[in-house]
Short mmCIF file of C-alpha atoms and ligand atoms in Angstrom, two decimals:
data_model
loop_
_atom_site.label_atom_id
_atom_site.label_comp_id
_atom_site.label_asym_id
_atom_site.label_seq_id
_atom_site.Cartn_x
_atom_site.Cartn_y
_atom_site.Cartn_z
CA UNK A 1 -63.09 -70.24 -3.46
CA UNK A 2 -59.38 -69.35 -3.46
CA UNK A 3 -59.24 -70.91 -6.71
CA UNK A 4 -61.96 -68.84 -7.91
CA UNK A 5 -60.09 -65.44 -6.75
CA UNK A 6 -56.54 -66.61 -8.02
CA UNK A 7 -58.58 -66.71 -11.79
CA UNK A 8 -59.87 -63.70 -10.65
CA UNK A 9 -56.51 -62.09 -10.44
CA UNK A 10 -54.95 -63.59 -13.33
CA UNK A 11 -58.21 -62.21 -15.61
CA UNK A 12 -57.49 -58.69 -13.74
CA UNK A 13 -53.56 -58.73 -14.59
CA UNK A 14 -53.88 -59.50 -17.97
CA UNK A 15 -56.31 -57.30 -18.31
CA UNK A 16 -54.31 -54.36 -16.53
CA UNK A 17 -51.11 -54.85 -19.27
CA UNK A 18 -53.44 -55.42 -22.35
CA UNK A 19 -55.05 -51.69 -21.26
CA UNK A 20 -51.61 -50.89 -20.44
CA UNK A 21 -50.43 -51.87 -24.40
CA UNK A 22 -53.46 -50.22 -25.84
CA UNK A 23 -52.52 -46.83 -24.24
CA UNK A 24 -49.13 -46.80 -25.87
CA UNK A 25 -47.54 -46.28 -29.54
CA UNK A 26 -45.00 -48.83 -28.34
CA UNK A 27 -43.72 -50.51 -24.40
CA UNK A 28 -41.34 -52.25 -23.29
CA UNK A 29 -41.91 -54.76 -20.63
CA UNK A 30 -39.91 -52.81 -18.33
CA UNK A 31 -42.15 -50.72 -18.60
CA UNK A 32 -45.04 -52.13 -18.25
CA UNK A 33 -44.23 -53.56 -15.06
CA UNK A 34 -43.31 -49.84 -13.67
CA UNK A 35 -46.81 -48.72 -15.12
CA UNK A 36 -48.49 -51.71 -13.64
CA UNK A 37 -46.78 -51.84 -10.64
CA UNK A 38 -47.03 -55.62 -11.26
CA UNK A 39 -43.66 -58.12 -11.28
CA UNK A 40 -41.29 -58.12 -13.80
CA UNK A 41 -42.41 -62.68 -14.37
CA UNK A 42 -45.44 -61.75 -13.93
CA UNK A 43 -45.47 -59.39 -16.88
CA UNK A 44 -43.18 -61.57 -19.07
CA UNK A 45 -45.71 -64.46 -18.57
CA UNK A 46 -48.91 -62.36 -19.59
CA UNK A 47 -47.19 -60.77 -22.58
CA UNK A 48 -46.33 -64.38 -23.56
CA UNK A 49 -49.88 -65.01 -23.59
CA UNK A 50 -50.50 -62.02 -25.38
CA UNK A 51 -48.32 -63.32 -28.41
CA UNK A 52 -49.74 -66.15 -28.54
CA UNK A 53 -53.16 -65.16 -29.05
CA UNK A 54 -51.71 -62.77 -31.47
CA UNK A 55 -53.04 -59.61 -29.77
CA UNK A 56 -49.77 -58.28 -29.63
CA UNK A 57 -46.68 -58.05 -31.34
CA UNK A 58 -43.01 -57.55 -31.10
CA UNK A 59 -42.07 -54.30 -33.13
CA UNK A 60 -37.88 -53.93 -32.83
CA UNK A 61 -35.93 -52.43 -29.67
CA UNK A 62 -36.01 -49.80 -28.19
CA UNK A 63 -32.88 -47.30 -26.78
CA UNK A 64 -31.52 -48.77 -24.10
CA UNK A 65 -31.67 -47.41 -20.38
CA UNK A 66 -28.06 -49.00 -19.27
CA UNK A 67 -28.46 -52.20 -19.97
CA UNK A 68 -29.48 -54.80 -22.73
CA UNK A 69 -31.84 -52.82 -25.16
CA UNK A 70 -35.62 -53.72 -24.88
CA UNK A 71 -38.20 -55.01 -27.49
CA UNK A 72 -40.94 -52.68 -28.06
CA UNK A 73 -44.14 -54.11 -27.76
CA UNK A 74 -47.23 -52.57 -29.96
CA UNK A 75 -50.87 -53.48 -30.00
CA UNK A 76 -51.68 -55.26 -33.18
CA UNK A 77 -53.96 -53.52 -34.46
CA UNK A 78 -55.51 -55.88 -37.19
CA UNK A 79 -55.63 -58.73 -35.26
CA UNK A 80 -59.46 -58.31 -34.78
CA UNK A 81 -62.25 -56.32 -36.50
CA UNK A 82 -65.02 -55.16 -34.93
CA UNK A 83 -68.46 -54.06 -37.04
CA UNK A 84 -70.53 -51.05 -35.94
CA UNK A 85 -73.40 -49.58 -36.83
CA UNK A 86 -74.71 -45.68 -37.21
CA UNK A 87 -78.69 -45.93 -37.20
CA UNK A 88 -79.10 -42.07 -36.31
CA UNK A 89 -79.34 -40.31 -40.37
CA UNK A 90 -81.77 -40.21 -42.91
CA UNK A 91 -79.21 -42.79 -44.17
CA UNK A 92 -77.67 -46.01 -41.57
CA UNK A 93 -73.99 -46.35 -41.89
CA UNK A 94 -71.73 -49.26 -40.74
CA UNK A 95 -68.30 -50.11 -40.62
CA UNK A 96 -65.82 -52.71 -40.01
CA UNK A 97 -63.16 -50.85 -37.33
CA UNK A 98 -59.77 -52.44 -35.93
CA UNK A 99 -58.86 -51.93 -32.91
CA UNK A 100 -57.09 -48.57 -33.06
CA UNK A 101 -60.58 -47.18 -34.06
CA UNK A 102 -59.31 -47.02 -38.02
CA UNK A 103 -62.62 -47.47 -40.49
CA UNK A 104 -61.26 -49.93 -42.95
CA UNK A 105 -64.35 -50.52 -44.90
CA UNK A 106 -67.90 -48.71 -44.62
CA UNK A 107 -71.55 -49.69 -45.92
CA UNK A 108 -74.29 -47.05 -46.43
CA UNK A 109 -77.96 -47.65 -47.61
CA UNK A 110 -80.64 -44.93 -47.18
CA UNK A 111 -83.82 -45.13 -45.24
CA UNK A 112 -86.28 -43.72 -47.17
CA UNK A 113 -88.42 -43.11 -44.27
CA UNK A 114 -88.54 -47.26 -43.71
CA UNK A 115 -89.29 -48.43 -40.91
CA UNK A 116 -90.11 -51.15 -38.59
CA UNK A 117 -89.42 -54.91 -39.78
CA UNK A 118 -88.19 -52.90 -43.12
CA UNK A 119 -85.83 -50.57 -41.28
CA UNK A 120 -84.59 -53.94 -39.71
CA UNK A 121 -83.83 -55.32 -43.04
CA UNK A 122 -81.87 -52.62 -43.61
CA UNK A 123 -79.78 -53.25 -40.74
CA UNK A 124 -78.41 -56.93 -41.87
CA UNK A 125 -77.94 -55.94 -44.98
CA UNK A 126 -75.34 -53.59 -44.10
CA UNK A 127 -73.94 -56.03 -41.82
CA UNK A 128 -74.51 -58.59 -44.67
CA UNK A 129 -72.40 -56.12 -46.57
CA UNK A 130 -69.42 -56.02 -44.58
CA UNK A 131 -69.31 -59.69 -43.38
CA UNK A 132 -68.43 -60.32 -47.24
CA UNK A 133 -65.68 -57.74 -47.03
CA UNK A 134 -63.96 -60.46 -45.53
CA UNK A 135 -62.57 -59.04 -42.53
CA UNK A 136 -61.60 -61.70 -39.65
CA UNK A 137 -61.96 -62.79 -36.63
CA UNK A 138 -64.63 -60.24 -35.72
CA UNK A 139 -65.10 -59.23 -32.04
CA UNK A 140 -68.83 -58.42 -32.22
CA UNK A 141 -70.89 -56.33 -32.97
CA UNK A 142 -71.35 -53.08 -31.70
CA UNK A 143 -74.76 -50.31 -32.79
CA UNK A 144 -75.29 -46.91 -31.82
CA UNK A 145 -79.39 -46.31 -32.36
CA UNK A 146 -81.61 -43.13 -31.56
CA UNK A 147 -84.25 -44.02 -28.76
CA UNK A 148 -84.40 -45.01 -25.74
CA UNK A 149 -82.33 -47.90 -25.20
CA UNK A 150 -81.89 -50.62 -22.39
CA UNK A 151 -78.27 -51.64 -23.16
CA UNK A 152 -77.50 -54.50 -20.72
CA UNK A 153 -80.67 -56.02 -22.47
CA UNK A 154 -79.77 -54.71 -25.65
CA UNK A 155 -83.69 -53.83 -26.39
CA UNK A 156 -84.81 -50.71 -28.31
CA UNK A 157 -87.48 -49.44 -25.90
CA UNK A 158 -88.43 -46.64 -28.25
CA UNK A 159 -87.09 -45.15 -31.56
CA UNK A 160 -90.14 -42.90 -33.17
CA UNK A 161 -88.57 -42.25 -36.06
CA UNK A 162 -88.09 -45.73 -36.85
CA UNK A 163 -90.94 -47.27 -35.18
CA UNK A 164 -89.41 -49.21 -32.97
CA UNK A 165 -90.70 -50.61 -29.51
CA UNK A 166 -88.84 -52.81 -27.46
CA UNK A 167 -87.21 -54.13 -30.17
CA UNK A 168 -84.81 -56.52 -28.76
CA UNK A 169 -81.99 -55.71 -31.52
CA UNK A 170 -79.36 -57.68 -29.27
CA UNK A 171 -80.62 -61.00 -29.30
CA UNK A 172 -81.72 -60.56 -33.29
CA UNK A 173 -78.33 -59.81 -34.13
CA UNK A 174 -76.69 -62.55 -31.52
CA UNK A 175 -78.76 -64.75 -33.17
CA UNK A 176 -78.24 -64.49 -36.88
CA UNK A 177 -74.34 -63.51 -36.87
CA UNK A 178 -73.44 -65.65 -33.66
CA UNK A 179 -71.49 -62.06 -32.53
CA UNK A 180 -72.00 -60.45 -28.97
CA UNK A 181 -73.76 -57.34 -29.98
CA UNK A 182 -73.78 -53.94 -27.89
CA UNK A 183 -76.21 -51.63 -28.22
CA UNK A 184 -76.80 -48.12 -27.28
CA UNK A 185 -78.65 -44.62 -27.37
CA UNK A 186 -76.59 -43.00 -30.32
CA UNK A 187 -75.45 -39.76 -28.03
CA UNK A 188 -74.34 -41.62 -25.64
CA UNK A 189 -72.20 -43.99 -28.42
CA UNK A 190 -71.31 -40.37 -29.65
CA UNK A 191 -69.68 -39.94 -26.19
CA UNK A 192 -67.82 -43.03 -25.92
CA UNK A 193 -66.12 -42.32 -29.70
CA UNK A 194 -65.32 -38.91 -28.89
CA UNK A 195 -63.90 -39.79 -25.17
CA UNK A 196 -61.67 -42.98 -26.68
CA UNK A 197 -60.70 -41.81 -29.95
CA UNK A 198 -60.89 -37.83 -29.45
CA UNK A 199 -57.42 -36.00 -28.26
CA UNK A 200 -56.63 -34.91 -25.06
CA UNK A 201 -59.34 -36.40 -22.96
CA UNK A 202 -58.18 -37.70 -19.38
CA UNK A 203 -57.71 -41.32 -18.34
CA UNK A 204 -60.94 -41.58 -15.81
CA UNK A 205 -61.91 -38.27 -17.06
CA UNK A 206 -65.42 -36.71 -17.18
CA UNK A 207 -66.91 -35.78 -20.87
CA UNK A 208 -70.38 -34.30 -21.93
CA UNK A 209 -71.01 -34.72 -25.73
CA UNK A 210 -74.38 -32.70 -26.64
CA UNK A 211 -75.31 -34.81 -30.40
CA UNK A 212 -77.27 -32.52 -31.76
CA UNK A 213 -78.53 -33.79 -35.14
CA UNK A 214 -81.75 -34.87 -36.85
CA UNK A 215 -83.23 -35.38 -32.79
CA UNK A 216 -81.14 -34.38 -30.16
CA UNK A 217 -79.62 -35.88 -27.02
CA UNK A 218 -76.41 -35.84 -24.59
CA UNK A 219 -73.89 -38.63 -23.63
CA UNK A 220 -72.48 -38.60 -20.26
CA UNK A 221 -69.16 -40.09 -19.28
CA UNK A 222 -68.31 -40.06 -15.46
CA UNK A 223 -64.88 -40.68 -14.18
CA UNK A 224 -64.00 -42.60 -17.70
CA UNK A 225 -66.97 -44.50 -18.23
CA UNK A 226 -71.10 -43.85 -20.18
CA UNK A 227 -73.12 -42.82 -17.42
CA UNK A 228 -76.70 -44.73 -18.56
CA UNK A 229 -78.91 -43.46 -15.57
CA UNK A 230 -81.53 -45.60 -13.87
CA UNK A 231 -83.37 -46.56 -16.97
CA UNK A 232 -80.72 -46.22 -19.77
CA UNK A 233 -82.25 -42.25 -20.41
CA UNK A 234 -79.30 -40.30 -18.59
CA UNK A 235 -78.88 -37.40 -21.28
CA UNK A 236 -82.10 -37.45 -22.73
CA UNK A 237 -82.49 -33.83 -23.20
CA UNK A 238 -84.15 -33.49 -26.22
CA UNK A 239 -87.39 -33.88 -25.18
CA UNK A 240 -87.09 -31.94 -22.19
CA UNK A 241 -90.00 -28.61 -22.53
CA UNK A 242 -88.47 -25.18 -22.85
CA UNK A 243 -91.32 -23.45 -24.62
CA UNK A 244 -94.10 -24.39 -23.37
CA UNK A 245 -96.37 -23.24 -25.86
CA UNK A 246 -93.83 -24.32 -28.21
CA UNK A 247 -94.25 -26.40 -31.58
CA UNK A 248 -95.04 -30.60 -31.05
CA UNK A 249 -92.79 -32.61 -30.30
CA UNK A 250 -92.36 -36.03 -32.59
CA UNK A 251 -92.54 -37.50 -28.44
CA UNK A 252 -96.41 -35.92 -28.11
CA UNK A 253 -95.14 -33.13 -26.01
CA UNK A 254 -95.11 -29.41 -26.91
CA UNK A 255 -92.29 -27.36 -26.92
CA UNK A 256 -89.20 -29.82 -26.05
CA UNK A 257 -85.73 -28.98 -26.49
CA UNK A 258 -85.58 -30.56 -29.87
CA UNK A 259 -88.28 -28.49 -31.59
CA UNK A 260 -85.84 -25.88 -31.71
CA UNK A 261 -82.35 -26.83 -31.57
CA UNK A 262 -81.92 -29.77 -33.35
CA UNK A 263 -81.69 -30.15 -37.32
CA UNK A 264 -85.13 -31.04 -37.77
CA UNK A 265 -86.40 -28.22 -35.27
CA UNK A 266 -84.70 -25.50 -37.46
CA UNK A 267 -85.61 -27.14 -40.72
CA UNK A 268 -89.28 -26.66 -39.45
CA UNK A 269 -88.84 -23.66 -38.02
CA UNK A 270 -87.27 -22.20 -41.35
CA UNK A 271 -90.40 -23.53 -43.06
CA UNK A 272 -93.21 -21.92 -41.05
CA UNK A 273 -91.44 -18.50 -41.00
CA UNK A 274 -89.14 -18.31 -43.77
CA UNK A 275 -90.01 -20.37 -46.27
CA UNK A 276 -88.90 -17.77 -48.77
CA UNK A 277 -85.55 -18.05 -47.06
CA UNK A 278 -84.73 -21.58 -48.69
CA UNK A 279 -84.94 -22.55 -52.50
CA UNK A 280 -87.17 -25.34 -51.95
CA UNK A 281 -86.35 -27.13 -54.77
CA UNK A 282 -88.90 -29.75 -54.41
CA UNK A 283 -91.16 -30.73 -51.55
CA UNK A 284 -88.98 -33.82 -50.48
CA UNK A 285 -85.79 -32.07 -49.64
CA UNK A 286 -84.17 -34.12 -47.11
CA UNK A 287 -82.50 -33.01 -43.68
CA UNK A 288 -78.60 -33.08 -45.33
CA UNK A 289 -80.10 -30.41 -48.07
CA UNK A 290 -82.30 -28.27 -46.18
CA UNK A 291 -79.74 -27.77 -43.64
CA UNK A 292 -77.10 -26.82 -46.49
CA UNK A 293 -79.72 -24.43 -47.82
CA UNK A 294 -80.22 -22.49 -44.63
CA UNK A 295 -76.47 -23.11 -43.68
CA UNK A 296 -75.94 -20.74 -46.79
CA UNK A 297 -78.84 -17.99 -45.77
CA UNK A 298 -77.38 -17.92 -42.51
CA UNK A 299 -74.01 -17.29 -43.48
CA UNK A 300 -75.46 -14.79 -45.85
CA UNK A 301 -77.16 -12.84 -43.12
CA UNK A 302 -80.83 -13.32 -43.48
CA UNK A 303 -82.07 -12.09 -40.82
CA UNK A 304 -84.70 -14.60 -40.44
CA UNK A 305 -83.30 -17.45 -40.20
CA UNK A 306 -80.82 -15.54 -38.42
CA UNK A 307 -83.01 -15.33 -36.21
CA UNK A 308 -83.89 -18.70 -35.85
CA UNK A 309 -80.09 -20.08 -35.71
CA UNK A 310 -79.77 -18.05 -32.74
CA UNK A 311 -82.71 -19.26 -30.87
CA UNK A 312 -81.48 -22.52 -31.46
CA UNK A 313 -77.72 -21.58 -29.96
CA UNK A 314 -79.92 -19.96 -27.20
CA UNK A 315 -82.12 -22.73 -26.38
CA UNK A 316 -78.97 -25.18 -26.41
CA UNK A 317 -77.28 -23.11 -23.94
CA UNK A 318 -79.91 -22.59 -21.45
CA UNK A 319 -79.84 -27.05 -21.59
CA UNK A 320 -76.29 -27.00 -21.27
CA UNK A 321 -76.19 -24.69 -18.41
CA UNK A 322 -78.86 -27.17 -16.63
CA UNK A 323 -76.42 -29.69 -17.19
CA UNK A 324 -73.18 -27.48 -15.79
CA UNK A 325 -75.48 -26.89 -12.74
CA UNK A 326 -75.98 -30.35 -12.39
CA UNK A 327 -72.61 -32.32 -12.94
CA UNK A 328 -70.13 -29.15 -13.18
CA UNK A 329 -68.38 -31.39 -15.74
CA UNK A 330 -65.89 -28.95 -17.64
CA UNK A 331 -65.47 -30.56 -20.91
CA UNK A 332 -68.34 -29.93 -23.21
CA UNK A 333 -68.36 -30.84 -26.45
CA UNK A 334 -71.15 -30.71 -29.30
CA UNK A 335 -71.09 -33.16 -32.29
CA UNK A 336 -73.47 -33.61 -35.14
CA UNK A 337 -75.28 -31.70 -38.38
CA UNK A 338 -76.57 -28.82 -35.82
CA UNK A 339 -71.95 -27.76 -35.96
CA UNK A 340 -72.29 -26.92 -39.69
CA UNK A 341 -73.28 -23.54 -38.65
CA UNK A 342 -70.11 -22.82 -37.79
CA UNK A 343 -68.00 -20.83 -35.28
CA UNK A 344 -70.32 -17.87 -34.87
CA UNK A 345 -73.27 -20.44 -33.77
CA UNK A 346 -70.99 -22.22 -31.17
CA UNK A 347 -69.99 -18.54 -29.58
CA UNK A 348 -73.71 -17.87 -29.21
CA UNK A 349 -74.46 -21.14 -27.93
CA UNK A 350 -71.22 -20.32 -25.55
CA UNK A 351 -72.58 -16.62 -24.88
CA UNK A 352 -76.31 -18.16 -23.85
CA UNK A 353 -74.27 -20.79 -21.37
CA UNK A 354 -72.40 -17.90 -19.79
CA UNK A 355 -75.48 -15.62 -19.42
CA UNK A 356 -77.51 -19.02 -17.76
CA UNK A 357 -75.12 -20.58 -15.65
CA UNK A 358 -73.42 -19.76 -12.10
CA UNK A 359 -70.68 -17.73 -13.32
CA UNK A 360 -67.88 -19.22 -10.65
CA UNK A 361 -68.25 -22.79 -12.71
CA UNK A 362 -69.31 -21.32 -16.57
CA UNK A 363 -65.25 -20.21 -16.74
CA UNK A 364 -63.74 -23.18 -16.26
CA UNK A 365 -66.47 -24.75 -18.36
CA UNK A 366 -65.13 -25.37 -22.27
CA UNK A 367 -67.68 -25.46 -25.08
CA UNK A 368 -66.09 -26.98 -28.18
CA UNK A 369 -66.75 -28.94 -30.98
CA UNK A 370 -66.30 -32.32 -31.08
CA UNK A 371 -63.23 -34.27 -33.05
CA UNK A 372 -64.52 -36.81 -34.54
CA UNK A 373 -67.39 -35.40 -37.36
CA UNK A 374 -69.30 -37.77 -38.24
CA UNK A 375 -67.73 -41.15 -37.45
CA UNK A 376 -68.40 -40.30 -33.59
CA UNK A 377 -71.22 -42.68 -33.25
CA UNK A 378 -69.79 -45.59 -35.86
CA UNK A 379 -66.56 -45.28 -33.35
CA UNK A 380 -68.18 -44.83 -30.35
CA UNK A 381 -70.45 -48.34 -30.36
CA UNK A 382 -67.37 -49.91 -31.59
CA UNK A 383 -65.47 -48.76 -28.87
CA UNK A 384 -67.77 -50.28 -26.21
CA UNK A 385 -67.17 -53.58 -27.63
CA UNK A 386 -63.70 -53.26 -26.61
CA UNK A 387 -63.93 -51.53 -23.32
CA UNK A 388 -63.81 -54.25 -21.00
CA UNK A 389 -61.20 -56.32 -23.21
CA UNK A 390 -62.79 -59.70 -22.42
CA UNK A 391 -64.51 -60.02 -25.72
CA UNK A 392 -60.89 -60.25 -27.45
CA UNK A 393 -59.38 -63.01 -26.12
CA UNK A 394 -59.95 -66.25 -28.72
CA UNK A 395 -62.21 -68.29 -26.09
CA UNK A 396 -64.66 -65.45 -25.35
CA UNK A 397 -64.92 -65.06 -29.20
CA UNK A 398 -67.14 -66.80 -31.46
CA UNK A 399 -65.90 -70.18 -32.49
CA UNK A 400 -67.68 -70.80 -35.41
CA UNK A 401 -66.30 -67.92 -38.14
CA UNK A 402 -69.13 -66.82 -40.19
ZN1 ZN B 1 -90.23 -34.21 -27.46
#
């Protein structure tokens, strides 16, 4: 037993100044001890370590504080690669990330509306793609999916769009790439990129990121960490009714949140009530040129679709108010296609919060949009991969390389 808890302590400590390294440009150990709060041997020893497995390097000295000037100490960066996966677009994107969050190589293939065992397909050979990049060791692997999502199992319960049902995408990918794998809902992977990689966001911090895109959801992080809910659905907004003899839902329900403020809700909106507003140039537009389309007719002042960009701001504020009731978290930020329309949409969306909400919490409440474009997801499921650190040391990874 005390054996047991000594390990226990030793995985905690080196786990504390690894964190500690990641947070910093450059350290010395000095340093870290006074950050840690741990001893001066103790830090020396773990650093040691740290060199060893090559997880860290020495980077040249630092100004000196009196005495004998210290070595800086820097994470190295590409001493592992993690691969990550964006399954929310008409097209699936992945990446191979280090661990400073910089996309080093990317690998696109569209869907084509594909979907079960063929959208599957799709998925290894993107991964098949950028294991032959060459990139090593490789941490895992981490995938950011629309649906609802079990992540501890790492099953797809549900993904309409890509007919998916209980899929259990973990243990497929474990299996064939001999990785770990993570998996989760793609607004709440959108929420862990923009919390580790976006600026300005608090160490144990609470973030909202509203993904509004093709469908449309929330991510939720509570004091510095995703917030799943109960059953993996915490943020699942988009399919919460706000018309309710609104338009159906691609969930069987009439009227939800998505039918009018996500990408495809204005697309079909646009198209039932002004179709005249958009050149359709053939039948088979996809989302990306639709939205460009009425993008352009909004910023040319249609009034119709006008109109419709509005309700959609509207309808998005009225959810995010719910949620400011709820959690009175004051960082909001929005990611996805549904930004492209631009500063005047996000002060109407900011306007329809103010009008909905208590007004004592709406002012210290900021709206913005999120920093990351499109790489929010790709980043974010990478990220989770390295949140707990384990995964990087050599034993935890997998011995066999590829
Ligand atoms: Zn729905």
């Amino acid at each position: 037993m005390k054996k047991a808890t000594r390990q226990h302590t030793k995985e905690h400590n080196r786990i504390l100044v690894l964190k500690t390294i990641f947070d910093h440009p450059s350290i010395s150990r000095a340093e870290i001890a006074r950050t840690t709060g741990l001893t001066r041997t103790t830090v020396t020893d773990i650093v040691a370590a740290l060199l060893d497995e090559e997880l860290v390097t020495e980077i040249g000295v630092g100004e000196s504080q009196g005495g004998k000037s210290p070595i800086l100490l820097s994470l190295a960066e590409n001493s592992r690669f993690l691969l990550s996966l964006d399954l929310s677009h008409s097209e699936f994107r992945g990446a191979v990330i280090n661990l400073r969050g910089e996309i080093l190589a990317t690998a696109c293939l569209p869907v084509e509306g594909r979907s079960g065992e063929e959208a599957l397909d799709l998925v290894y050979q993107i991964l098949d793609q950028l294991i032959e990049a060459g990139f090593r060791p490789l941490v895992g692997i981490g995938v950011g999916t629309p649906g609802l999502v079990n992540s501890p199992e790492g099953v797809v319960i549900q993904a309409v769009n890509l007919d998916w049902e209980n899929l259990p995408l973990a243990s497929l990918l474990q299996e064939r790439y001999g990785l770990p794998v993570r998996v989760l809902n793609d607004s709440q992977a959108a929420a862990m990129g923009e919390y580790t990689y976006g600026h300005g966001h608090l160490a144990e911090g609470n973030l909202v990121v509203i993904n509004a895109r093709h469908g449309l959801g929330a991510g939720i992080i509570l004091n510095g960490r995703l917030f799943p809910g109960d059953g993996g659905g915490a943020g699942e907004i988009g399919h919460v009714v706000v018309q309710e003899a609104g338009s159906l839902c691609r969930c069987g329900n009439y009227g939800c949140l998505e039918t009018v403020a996500s990408v495809q809700g204005v697309i079909q909106k646009v198209k039932e009530l002004a179709p005249g507003s958009i050149r359709s140039r053939d039948s088979g537009m996809q989302d990306e040129a639709s939205l460009d389309a009425i993008v352009q007719a909004y910023t040319a002042g249609d009034p119709q679709v006008k109109q419709i960009v509005s309700d959609s701001a509207r309808y998005m504020g009225l959810a995010i108010s719910g949620l400011v009731g709820v959690l009175n978290i004051q960082k909001i930020l929005i990611s996805g296609d549904m930004t492209h329309f631009g500063d005047a949409w996000l002060q109407a969306v900011r306007e329809a919060v103010s009008q909905h909400s208590f007004s004592r919490l709406v002012t210290e409440t900021h709206i913005d949009v999120g920093q990351l474009g499109k790489d929010s997801i790709l980043l974010g499921a990478s990220a989770v991969l390295i949140s707990h650190y384990s995964l990087l040391f050599r034993r935890e990874m997998a011995s066999e390389p590829l």
